Backbone as a printed PyTorch tensor [residue, N CA C, xyz], in Angstrom:
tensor([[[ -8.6690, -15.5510,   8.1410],
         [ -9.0300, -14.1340,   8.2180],
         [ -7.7960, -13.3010,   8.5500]],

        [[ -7.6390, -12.4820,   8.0760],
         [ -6.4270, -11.0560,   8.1990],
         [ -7.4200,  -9.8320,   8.2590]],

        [[ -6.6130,  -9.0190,   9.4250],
         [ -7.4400,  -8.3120,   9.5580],
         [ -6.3660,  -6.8600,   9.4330]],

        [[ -6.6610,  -5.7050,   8.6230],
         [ -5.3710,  -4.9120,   7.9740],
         [ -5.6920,  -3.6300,   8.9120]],

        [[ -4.8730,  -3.3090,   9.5020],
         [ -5.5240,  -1.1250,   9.2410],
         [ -4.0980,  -0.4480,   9.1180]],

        [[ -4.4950,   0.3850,   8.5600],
         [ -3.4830,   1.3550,   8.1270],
         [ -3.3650,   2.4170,   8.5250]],

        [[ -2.5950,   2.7330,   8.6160],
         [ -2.1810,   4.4250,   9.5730],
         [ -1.1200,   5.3670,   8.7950]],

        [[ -0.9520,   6.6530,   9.2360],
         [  0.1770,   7.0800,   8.1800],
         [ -0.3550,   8.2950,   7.8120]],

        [[ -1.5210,   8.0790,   7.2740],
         [ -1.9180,   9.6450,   6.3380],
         [ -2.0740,  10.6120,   6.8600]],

        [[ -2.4100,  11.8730,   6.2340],
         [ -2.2380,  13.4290,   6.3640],
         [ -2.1890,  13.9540,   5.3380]],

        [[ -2.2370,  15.4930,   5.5990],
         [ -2.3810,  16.5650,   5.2340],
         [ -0.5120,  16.7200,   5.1150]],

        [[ -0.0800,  17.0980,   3.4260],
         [  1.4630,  17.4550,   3.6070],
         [  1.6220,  18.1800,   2.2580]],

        [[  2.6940,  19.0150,   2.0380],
         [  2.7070,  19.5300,   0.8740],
         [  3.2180,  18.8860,  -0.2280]],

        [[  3.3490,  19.7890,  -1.5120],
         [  3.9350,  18.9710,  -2.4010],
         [  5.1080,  19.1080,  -2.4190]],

        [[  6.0860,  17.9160,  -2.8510],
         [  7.3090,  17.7600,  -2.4980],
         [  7.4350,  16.9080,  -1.4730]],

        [[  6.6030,  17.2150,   0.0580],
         [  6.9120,  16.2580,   1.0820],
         [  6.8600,  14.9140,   0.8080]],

        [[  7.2280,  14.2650,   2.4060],
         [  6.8080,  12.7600,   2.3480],
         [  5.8380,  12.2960,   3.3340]],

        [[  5.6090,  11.1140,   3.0590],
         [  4.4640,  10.7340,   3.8300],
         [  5.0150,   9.1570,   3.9280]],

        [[  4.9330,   8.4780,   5.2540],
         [  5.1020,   6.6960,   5.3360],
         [  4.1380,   6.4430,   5.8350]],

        [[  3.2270,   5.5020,   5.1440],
         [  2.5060,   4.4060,   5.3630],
         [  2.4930,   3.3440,   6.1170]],

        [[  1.3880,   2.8260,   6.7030],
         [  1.7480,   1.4710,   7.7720],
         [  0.5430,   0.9160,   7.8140]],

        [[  0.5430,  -0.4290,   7.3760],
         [  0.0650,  -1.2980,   7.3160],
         [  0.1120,  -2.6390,   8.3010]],

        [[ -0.5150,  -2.1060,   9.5250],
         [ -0.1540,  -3.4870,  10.4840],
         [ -1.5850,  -4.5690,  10.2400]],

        [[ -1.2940,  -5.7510,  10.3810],
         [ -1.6050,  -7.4910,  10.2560],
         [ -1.5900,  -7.9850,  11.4640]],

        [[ -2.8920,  -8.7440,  11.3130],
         [ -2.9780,  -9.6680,  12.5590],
         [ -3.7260, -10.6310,  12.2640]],

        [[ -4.0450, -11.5210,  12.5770],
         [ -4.8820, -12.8090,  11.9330],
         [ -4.0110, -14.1870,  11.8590]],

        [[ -4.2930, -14.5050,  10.3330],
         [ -2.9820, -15.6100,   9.6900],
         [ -1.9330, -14.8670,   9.6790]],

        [[ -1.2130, -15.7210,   9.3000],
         [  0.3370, -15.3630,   8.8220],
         [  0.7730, -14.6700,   8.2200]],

        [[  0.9810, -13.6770,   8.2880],
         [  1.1880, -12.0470,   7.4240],
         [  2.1700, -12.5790,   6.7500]],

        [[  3.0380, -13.2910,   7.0880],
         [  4.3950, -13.7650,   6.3580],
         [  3.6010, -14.6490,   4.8230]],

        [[  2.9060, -14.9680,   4.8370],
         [  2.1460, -15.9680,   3.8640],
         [  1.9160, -15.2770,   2.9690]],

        [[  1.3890, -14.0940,   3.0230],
         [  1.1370, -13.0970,   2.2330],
         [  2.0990, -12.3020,   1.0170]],

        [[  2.0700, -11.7680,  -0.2630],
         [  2.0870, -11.1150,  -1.1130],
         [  1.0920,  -9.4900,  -0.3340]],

        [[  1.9100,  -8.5170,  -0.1690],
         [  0.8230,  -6.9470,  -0.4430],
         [  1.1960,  -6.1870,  -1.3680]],

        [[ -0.1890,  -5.5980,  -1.1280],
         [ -0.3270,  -4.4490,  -2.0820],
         [ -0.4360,  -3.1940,  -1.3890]],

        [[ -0.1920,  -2.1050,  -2.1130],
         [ -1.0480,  -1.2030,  -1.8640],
         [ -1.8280,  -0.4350,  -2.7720]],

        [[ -2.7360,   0.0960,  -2.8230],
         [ -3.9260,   0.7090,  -3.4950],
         [ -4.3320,   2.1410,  -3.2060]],

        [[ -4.8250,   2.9000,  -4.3230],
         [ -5.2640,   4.1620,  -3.9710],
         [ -6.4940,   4.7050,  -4.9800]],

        [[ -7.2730,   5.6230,  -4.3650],
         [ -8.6070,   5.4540,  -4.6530],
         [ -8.8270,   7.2370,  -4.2630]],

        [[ -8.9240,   7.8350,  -5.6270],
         [ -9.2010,   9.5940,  -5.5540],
         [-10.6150,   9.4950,  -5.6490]],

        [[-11.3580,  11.0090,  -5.2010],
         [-12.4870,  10.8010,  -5.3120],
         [-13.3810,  10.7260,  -7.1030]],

        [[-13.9710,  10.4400,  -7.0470],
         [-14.8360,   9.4730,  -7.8120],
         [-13.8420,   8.8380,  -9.3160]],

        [[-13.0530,   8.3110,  -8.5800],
         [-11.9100,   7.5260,  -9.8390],
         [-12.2800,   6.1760,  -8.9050]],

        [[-11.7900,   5.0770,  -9.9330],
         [-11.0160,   3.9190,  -9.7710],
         [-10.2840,   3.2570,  -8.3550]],

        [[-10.1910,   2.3040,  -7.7190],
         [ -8.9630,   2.4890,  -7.1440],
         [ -8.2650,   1.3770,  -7.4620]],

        [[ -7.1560,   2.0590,  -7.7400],
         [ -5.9640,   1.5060,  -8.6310],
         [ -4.3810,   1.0480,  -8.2290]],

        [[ -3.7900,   0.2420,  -8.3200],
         [ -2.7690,  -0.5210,  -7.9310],
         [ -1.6360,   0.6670,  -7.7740]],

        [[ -0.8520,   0.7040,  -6.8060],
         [  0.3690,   1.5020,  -6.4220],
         [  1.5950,   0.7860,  -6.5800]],

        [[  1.7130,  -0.1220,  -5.4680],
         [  2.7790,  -0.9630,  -5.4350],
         [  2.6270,  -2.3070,  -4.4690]],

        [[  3.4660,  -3.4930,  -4.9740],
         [  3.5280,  -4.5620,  -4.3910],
         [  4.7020,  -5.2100,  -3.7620]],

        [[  4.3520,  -6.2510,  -3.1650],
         [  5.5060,  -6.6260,  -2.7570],
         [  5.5630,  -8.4710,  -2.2450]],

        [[  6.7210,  -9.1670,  -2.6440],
         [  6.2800, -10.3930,  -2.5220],
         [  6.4460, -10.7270,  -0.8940]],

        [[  5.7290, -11.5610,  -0.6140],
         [  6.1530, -12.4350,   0.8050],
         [  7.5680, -12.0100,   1.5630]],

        [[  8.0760, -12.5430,   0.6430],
         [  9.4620, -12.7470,   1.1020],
         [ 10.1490, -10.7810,   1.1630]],

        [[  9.6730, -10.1960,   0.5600],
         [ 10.4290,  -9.0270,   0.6560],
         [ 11.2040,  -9.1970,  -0.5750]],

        [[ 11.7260, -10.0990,  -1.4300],
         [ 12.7540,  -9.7310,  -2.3340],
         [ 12.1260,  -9.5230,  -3.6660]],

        [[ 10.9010,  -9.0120,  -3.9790],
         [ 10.5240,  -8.2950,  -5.1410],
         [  9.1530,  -7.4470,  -4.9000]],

        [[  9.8980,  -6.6500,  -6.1370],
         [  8.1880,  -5.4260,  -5.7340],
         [  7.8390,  -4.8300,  -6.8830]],

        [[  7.2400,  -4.0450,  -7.1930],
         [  6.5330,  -3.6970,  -8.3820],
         [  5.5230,  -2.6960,  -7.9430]],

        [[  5.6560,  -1.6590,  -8.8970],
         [  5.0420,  -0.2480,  -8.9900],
         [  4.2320,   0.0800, -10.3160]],

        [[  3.0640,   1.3020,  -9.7870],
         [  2.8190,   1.3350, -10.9870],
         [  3.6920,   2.7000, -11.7400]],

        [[  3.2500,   2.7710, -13.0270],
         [  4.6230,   4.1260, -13.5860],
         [  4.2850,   5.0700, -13.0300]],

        [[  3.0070,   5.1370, -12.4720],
         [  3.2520,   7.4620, -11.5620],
         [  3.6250,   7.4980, -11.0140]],

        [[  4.1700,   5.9360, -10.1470],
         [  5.3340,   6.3160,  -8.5120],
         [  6.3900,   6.0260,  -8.9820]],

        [[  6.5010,   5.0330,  -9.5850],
         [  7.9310,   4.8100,  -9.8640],
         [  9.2210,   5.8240,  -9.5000]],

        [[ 10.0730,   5.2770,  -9.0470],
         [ 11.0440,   6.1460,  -8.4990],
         [ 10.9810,   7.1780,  -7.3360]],

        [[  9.8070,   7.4340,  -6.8740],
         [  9.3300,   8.1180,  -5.8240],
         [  8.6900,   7.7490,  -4.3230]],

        [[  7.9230,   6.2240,  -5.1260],
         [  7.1940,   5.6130,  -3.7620],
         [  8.4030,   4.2130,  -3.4650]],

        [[  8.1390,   3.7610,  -2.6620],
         [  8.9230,   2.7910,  -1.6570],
         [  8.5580,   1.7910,  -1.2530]],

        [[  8.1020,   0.0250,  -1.2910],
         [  7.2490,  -0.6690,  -1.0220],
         [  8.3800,  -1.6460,   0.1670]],

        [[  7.6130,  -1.5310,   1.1550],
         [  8.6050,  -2.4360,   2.0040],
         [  7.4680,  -3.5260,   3.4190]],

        [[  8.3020,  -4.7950,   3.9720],
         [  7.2650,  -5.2820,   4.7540],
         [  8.1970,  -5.4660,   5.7230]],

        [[  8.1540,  -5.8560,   7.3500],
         [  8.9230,  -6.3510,   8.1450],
         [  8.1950,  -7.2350,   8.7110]],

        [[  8.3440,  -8.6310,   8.2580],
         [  7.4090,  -9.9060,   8.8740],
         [  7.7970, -10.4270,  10.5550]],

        [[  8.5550,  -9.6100,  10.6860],
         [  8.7530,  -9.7180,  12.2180],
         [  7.7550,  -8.7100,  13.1370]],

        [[  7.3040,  -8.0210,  12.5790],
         [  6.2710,  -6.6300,  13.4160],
         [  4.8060,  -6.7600,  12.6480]],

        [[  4.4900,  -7.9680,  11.6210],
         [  4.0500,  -8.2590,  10.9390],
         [  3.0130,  -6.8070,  10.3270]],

        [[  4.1480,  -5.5600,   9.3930],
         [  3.8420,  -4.7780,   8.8760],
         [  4.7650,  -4.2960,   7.5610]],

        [[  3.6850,  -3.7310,   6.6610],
         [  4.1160,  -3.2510,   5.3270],
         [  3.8750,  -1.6760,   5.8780]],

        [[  4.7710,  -1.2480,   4.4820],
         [  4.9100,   0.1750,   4.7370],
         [  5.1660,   1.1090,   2.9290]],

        [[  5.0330,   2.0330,   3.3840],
         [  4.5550,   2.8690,   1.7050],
         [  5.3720,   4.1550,   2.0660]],

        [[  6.2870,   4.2230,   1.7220],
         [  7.4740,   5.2300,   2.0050],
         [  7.1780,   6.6610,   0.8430]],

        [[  6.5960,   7.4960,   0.5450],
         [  6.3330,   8.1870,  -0.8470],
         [  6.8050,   9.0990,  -0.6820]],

        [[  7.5750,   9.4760,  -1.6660],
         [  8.6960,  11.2150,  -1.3520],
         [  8.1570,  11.8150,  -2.8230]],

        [[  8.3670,  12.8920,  -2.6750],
         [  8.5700,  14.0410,  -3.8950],
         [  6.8520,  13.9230,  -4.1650]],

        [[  5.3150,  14.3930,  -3.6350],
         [  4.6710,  13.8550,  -3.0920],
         [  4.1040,  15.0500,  -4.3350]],

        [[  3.1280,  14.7510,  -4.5340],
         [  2.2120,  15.8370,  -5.9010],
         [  0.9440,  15.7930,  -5.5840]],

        [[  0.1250,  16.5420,  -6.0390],
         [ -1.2670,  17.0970,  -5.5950],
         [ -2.0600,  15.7590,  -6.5780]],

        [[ -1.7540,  15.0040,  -7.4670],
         [ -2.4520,  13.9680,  -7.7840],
         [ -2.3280,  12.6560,  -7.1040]],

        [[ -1.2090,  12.8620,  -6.5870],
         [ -0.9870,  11.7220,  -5.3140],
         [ -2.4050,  12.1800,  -4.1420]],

        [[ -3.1880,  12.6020,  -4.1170],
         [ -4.3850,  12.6140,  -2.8940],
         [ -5.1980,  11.7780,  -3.6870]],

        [[ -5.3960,  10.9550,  -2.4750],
         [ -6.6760,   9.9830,  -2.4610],
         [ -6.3300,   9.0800,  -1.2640]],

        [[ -7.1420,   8.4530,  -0.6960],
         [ -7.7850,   7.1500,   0.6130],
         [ -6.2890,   5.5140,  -0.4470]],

        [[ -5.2970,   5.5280,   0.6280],
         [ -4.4600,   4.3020,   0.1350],
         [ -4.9280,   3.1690,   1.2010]],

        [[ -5.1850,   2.3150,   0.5880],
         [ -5.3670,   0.9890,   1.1550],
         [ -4.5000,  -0.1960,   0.7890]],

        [[ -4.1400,  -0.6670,   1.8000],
         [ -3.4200,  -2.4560,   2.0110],
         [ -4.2970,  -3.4140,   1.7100]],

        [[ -3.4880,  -4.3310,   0.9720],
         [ -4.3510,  -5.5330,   0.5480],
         [ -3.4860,  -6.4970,   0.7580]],

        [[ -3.9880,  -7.8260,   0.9760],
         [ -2.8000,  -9.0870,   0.8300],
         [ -3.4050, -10.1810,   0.0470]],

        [[ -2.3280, -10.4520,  -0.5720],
         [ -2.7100, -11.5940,  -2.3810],
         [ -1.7550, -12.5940,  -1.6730]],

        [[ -2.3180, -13.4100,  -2.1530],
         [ -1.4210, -15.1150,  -2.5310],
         [ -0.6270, -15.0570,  -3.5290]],

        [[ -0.9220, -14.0280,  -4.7930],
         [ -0.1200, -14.4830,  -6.3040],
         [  0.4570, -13.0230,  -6.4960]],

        [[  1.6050, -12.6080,  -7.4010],
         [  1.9410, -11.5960,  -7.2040],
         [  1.0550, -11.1120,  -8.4580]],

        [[  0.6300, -10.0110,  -8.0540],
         [ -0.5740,  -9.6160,  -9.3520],
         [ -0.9740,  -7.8860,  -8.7240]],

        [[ -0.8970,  -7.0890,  -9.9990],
         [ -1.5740,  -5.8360,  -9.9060],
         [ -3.6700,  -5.7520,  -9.6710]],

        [[ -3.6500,  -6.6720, -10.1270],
         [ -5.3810,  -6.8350, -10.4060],
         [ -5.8000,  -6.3980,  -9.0440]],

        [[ -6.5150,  -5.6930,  -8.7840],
         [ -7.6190,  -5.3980,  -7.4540],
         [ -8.1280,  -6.9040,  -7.3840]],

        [[ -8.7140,  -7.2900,  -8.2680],
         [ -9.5370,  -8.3840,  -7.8960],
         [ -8.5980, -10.0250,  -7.5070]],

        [[ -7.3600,  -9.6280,  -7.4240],
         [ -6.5220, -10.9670,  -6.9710],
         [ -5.9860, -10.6650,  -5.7230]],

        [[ -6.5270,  -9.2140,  -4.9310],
         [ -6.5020,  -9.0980,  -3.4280],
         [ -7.4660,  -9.6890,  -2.5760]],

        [[ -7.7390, -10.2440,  -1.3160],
         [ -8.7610, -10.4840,  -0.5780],
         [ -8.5860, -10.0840,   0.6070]],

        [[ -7.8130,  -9.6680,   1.4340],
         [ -8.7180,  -8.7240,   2.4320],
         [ -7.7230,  -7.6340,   2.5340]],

        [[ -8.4420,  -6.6160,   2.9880],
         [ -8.5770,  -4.9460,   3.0050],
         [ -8.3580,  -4.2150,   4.0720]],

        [[ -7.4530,  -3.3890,   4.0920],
         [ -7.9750,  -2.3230,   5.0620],
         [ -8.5910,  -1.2220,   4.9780]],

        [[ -9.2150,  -0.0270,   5.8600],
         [-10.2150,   0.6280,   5.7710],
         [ -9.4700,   1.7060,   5.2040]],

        [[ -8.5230,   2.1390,   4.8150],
         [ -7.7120,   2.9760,   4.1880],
         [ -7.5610,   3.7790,   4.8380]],

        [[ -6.4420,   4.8230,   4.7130],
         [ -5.8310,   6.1810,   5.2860],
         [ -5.6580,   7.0700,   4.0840]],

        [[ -6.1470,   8.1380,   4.6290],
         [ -6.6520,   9.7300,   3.5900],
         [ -4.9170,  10.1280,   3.2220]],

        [[ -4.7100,  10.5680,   2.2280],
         [ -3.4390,  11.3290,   2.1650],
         [ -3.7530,  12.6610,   1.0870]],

        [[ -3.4410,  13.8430,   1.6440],
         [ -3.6100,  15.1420,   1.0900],
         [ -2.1340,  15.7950,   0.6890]],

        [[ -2.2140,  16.0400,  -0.2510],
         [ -0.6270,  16.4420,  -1.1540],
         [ -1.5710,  18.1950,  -1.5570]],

        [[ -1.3550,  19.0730,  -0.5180],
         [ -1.7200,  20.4720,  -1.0380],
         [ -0.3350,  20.9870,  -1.8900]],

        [[ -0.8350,  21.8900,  -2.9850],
         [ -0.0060,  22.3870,  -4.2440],
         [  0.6590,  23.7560,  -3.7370]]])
């Protein structure tokens, strides 16, 4: 069992930034592959960015690219979501996930956190 919550969100304009935090406790956070995820109201929620175990690879999807930031420190056993240059379609509830395999799929995550709101006013 891993148990995730995330902290971080707010109310910020567009342009700003916003960092994410994803603290772990349970198993071995180090064991883990994360994700993060985001979920507008009545859309999808859909893959952001990942990151392997180890820290030395990550993967985005193309609307952040170049803007969002995927990072973990397995010593504080936490991931983090760094997002700059921040746009009014960037709002929606982002949630942490942790995978075994490196994979965009929602459904190759298994456990969750309760997500944190992020508001990008225009």
């Amino acid at each position: 069992q891993v148990q995730l919550v995330e902290s971080g969100g707010g109310l910020v304009q567009a342009g700003g930034s916003v960092r994410l935090s994803c603290a772990a406790s349970g198993r071995t956070f180090r064991n883990y592959n994360m994700g993060w995820f985001r979920q507008a109201p009545g859309k999808e929620r859909d893959f952001v960015a990942g990151i392997s175990w180890t820290g030395g690879s990550t993967y985005y999807a193309d609307s952040v690219k170049g803007r969002f930031t995927i990072s973990r420190d397995n010593t504080k056993n936490t991931a983090y979501l760094q997002m700059n240059s921040l746009k009014p379609e960037d709002t929606a509830v982002y949630y942490c996930a942790t995978s075994t395999t490196i994979t965009t799929a929602r459904g190759g995550y298994s456990y969750w956190g309760q997500g944190t709101q992020v508001t990008v006013s225009s």
